[in-house]
Amino acid sequence: MSDYMDKDGFYNKVYQTGVVPVVVLERAEDAVPLGRALVAGGLPAAEVTFRTAAAADCIHTMSQECPGLLVGAGTVLNVEQARRAVDAGATFVVSPGFDLGVVDWCLDHEVDVIPAGVTPTEVTALVNRGLAVTKFFPAAQYGGRGTIDALASVFVGHRFMPTGGVSLANVEEYLGDPAIIACGGTWMVKPKLFADGDFGQVEKATGEAAAVVRRLRG
Ligand code: 3PG
């Protein structure tokens, strides 16, 4: 990592984790076993999306009962959701696009925030708010690594977190790019993997992704 990134802080944790699992949970009771499977598998982070009514409860129980798990909120579209997420225990906020009200609320409350952008104009707006990392979503549809490299050549030192279409098959290609701090993805936490109440498949898929991160990042 360049000196641009914080050495002991949030960005460094995201870099070390390498793949941030994007979690969509319908049932709050699945949150803790899922979080524990992520920690056991070697990806100790969860972006819990505000796409279900259970999101805030999941964040709350994970942050209380999953030691070592970095718990954040995803799909945060407005300040009210950001406030609910942080009140529940989220330590970071991710959005699929950006709303400057959300960004400013997070900055004012010292909450780490990774909004998304895919165009030079969008990245400019976020860089001008002092942010060092932009989520790149949906990555596959917006040109993947090729577009990220083109943006990175202009926004020198800025980093991207591609999400959307990342999988075990292509995560190594993404993580090999110095402009990419980490990838986001759902493949290791798909509901079908734990439909029977056994989180062993989540841990296994998480372990496979973590092995790629370790191979590339030590
Ligand atoms: C997200 O929730 O950020 C994306 O839908 C994740 O995309 P994926 O399911 O392709 O990983």
PDB file of N, CA and C and ligand atoms in Angstrom, residues 20-24 47 49 51 74-75 94-96 135-141 161-167 184-190, ligand 1:
ATOM      1  N   VAL A  20     -14.491  -8.300   0.890  1.00  0.00           N
ATOM      2  CA  VAL A  20     -15.511  -7.941   1.881  1.00  0.00           C
ATOM      3  C   VAL A  20     -16.822  -8.651   1.514  1.00  0.00           C
ATOM      4  N   PRO A  21     -17.249  -9.616   2.317  1.00  0.00           N
ATOM      5  CA  PRO A  21     -18.504 -10.303   2.039  1.00  0.00           C
ATOM      6  C   PRO A  21     -19.698  -9.351   2.138  1.00  0.00           C
ATOM      7  N   VAL A  22     -20.532  -9.376   1.113  1.00  0.00           N
ATOM      8  CA  VAL A  22     -21.727  -8.529   1.067  1.00  0.00           C
ATOM      9  C   VAL A  22     -22.918  -9.411   1.456  1.00  0.00           C
ATOM     10  N   VAL A  23     -23.505  -9.091   2.603  1.00  0.00           N
ATOM     11  CA  VAL A  23     -24.452  -9.986   3.259  1.00  0.00           C
ATOM     12  C   VAL A  23     -25.887  -9.470   3.091  1.00  0.00           C
ATOM     13  N   VAL A  24     -26.763 -10.347   2.635  1.00  0.00           N
ATOM     14  CA  VAL A  24     -28.194 -10.024   2.547  1.00  0.00           C
ATOM     15  C   VAL A  24     -28.929 -11.057   3.395  1.00  0.00           C
ATOM     16  N   GLU A  47     -20.366  -6.643   5.172  1.00  0.00           N
ATOM     17  CA  GLU A  47     -21.148  -5.470   4.756  1.00  0.00           C
ATOM     18  C   GLU A  47     -22.597  -5.933   4.748  1.00  0.00           C
ATOM     19  N   THR A  49     -26.313  -5.547   4.248  1.00  0.00           N
ATOM     20  CA  THR A  49     -27.046  -4.614   3.403  1.00  0.00           C
ATOM     21  C   THR A  49     -28.417  -4.250   3.963  1.00  0.00           C
ATOM     22  N   ARG A  51     -31.129  -4.010   2.695  1.00  0.00           N
ATOM     23  CA  ARG A  51     -32.127  -4.400   1.697  1.00  0.00           C
ATOM     24  C   ARG A  51     -33.196  -5.262   2.320  1.00  0.00           C
ATOM     25  N   GLY A  74     -24.283  -1.962   4.343  1.00  0.00           N
ATOM     26  CA  GLY A  74     -24.241  -1.738   2.900  1.00  0.00           C
ATOM     27  C   GLY A  74     -25.586  -1.272   2.392  1.00  0.00           C
ATOM     28  N   THR A  75     -25.600  -0.888   1.111  1.00  0.00           N
ATOM     29  CA  THR A  75     -26.811  -0.380   0.470  1.00  0.00           C
ATOM     30  C   THR A  75     -27.430   0.750   1.290  1.00  0.00           C
ATOM     31  N   VAL A  94     -21.317   1.592   3.499  1.00  0.00           N
ATOM     32  CA  VAL A  94     -21.046   1.440   2.066  1.00  0.00           C
ATOM     33  C   VAL A  94     -22.335   1.745   1.312  1.00  0.00           C
ATOM     34  N   SER A  95     -22.193   2.355   0.145  1.00  0.00           N
ATOM     35  CA  SER A  95     -23.364   2.673  -0.674  1.00  0.00           C
ATOM     36  C   SER A  95     -23.133   2.194  -2.100  1.00  0.00           C
ATOM     37  N   PRO A  96     -24.219   1.876  -2.820  1.00  0.00           N
ATOM     38  CA  PRO A  96     -24.060   1.433  -4.213  1.00  0.00           C
ATOM     39  C   PRO A  96     -23.845   2.582  -5.190  1.00  0.00           C
ATOM     40  N   LYS A 135     -16.090   2.653  -3.982  1.00  0.00           N
ATOM     41  CA  LYS A 135     -16.623   1.372  -4.427  1.00  0.00           C
ATOM     42  C   LYS A 135     -16.915   1.498  -5.924  1.00  0.00           C
ATOM     43  N   PHE A 136     -16.602   0.472  -6.675  1.00  0.00           N
ATOM     44  CA  PHE A 136     -16.851   0.491  -8.117  1.00  0.00           C
ATOM     45  C   PHE A 136     -17.934  -0.535  -8.392  1.00  0.00           C
ATOM     46  N   PHE A 137     -19.149  -0.038  -8.575  1.00  0.00           N
ATOM     47  CA  PHE A 137     -20.319  -0.922  -8.656  1.00  0.00           C
ATOM     48  C   PHE A 137     -21.287  -0.450  -9.725  1.00  0.00           C
ATOM     49  N   PRO A 138     -21.855  -1.356 -10.501  1.00  0.00           N
ATOM     50  CA  PRO A 138     -21.571  -2.788 -10.609  1.00  0.00           C
ATOM     51  C   PRO A 138     -20.360  -3.025 -11.520  1.00  0.00           C
ATOM     52  N   ALA A 139     -19.366  -3.655 -10.963  1.00  0.00           N
ATOM     53  CA  ALA A 139     -18.041  -3.693 -11.593  1.00  0.00           C
ATOM     54  C   ALA A 139     -18.058  -4.351 -12.968  1.00  0.00           C
ATOM     55  N   ALA A 140     -18.693  -5.501 -13.074  1.00  0.00           N
ATOM     56  CA  ALA A 140     -18.635  -6.226 -14.352  1.00  0.00           C
ATOM     57  C   ALA A 140     -19.282  -5.396 -15.462  1.00  0.00           C
ATOM     58  N   GLN A 141     -20.437  -4.839 -15.174  1.00  0.00           N
ATOM     59  CA  GLN A 141     -21.186  -4.103 -16.203  1.00  0.00           C
ATOM     60  C   GLN A 141     -20.499  -2.795 -16.597  1.00  0.00           C
ATOM     61  N   MET A 161     -12.928  -0.354  -4.860  1.00  0.00           N
ATOM     62  CA  MET A 161     -13.423  -1.623  -4.316  1.00  0.00           C
ATOM     63  C   MET A 161     -14.492  -2.169  -5.278  1.00  0.00           C
ATOM     64  N   PRO A 162     -14.054  -2.943  -6.301  1.00  0.00           N
ATOM     65  CA  PRO A 162     -15.035  -3.484  -7.246  1.00  0.00           C
ATOM     66  C   PRO A 162     -15.971  -4.475  -6.577  1.00  0.00           C
ATOM     67  N   THR A 163     -17.234  -4.363  -6.912  1.00  0.00           N
ATOM     68  CA  THR A 163     -18.277  -5.245  -6.387  1.00  0.00           C
ATOM     69  C   THR A 163     -19.317  -5.419  -7.483  1.00  0.00           C
ATOM     70  N   GLY A 164     -19.811  -6.652  -7.596  1.00  0.00           N
ATOM     71  CA  GLY A 164     -20.798  -6.931  -8.639  1.00  0.00           C
ATOM     72  C   GLY A 164     -20.136  -7.744  -9.731  1.00  0.00           C
ATOM     73  N   GLY A 165     -20.376  -9.052  -9.718  1.00  0.00           N
ATOM     74  CA  GLY A 165     -19.760  -9.928 -10.712  1.00  0.00           C
ATOM     75  C   GLY A 165     -18.391 -10.445 -10.304  1.00  0.00           C
ATOM     76  N   VAL A 166     -17.975 -10.172  -9.083  1.00  0.00           N
ATOM     77  CA  VAL A 166     -16.704 -10.737  -8.602  1.00  0.00           C
ATOM     78  C   VAL A 166     -17.013 -12.137  -8.059  1.00  0.00           C
ATOM     79  N   SER A 167     -16.095 -13.068  -8.318  1.00  0.00           N
ATOM     80  CA  SER A 167     -16.300 -14.457  -7.894  1.00  0.00           C
ATOM     81  C   SER A 167     -14.940 -15.089  -7.640  1.00  0.00           C
ATOM     82  N   GLY A 184     -15.644  -6.591  -3.187  1.00  0.00           N
ATOM     83  CA  GLY A 184     -16.839  -6.977  -2.449  1.00  0.00           C
ATOM     84  C   GLY A 184     -17.537  -8.092  -3.197  1.00  0.00           C
ATOM     85  N   GLY A 185     -18.252  -8.942  -2.485  1.00  0.00           N
ATOM     86  CA  GLY A 185     -18.961  -9.999  -3.195  1.00  0.00           C
ATOM     87  C   GLY A 185     -19.878 -10.782  -2.292  1.00  0.00           C
ATOM     88  N   THR A 186     -20.840 -11.413  -2.937  1.00  0.00           N
ATOM     89  CA  THR A 186     -21.833 -12.192  -2.195  1.00  0.00           C
ATOM     90  C   THR A 186     -21.605 -13.699  -2.306  1.00  0.00           C
ATOM     91  N   TRP A 187     -20.637 -14.110  -3.137  1.00  0.00           N
ATOM     92  CA  TRP A 187     -20.628 -15.536  -3.490  1.00  0.00           C
ATOM     93  C   TRP A 187     -20.399 -16.465  -2.301  1.00  0.00           C
ATOM     94  N   MET A 188     -19.731 -16.012  -1.286  1.00  0.00           N
ATOM     95  CA  MET A 188     -19.460 -16.911  -0.140  1.00  0.00           C
ATOM     96  C   MET A 188     -20.574 -16.868   0.923  1.00  0.00           C
ATOM     97  N   VAL A 189     -21.546 -15.978   0.719  1.00  0.00           N
ATOM     98  CA  VAL A 189     -22.630 -15.862   1.704  1.00  0.00           C
ATOM     99  C   VAL A 189     -24.019 -15.984   1.059  1.00  0.00           C
ATOM    100  N   LYS A 190     -24.073 -16.651  -0.071  1.00  0.00           N
ATOM    101  CA  LYS A 190     -25.369 -16.847  -0.742  1.00  0.00           C
ATOM    102  C   LYS A 190     -26.314 -17.614   0.191  1.00  0.00           C
TER     103      LYS A 190
HETATM  104  C1  3PG B   1     -23.832  -5.916  -3.952  1.00  0.00           C
HETATM  105  O1  3PG B   1     -24.693  -6.329  -3.206  1.00  0.00           O
HETATM  106  O2  3PG B   1     -23.027  -5.013  -3.693  1.00  0.00           O
HETATM  107  C2  3PG B   1     -23.757  -6.642  -5.264  1.00  0.00           C
HETATM  108  O3  3PG B   1     -25.027  -7.040  -5.663  1.00  0.00           O
HETATM  109  C3  3PG B   1     -22.854  -7.796  -5.148  1.00  0.00           C
HETATM  110  O4  3PG B   1     -22.744  -8.389  -6.372  1.00  0.00           O
HETATM  111  P1  3PG B   1     -22.471  -9.945  -6.494  1.00  0.00           P
HETATM  112  O5  3PG B   1     -23.712 -10.641  -6.021  1.00  0.00           O
HETATM  113  O6  3PG B   1     -22.200 -10.165  -7.958  1.00  0.00           O
HETATM  114  O7  3PG B   1     -21.272 -10.295  -5.644  1.00  0.00           O
END
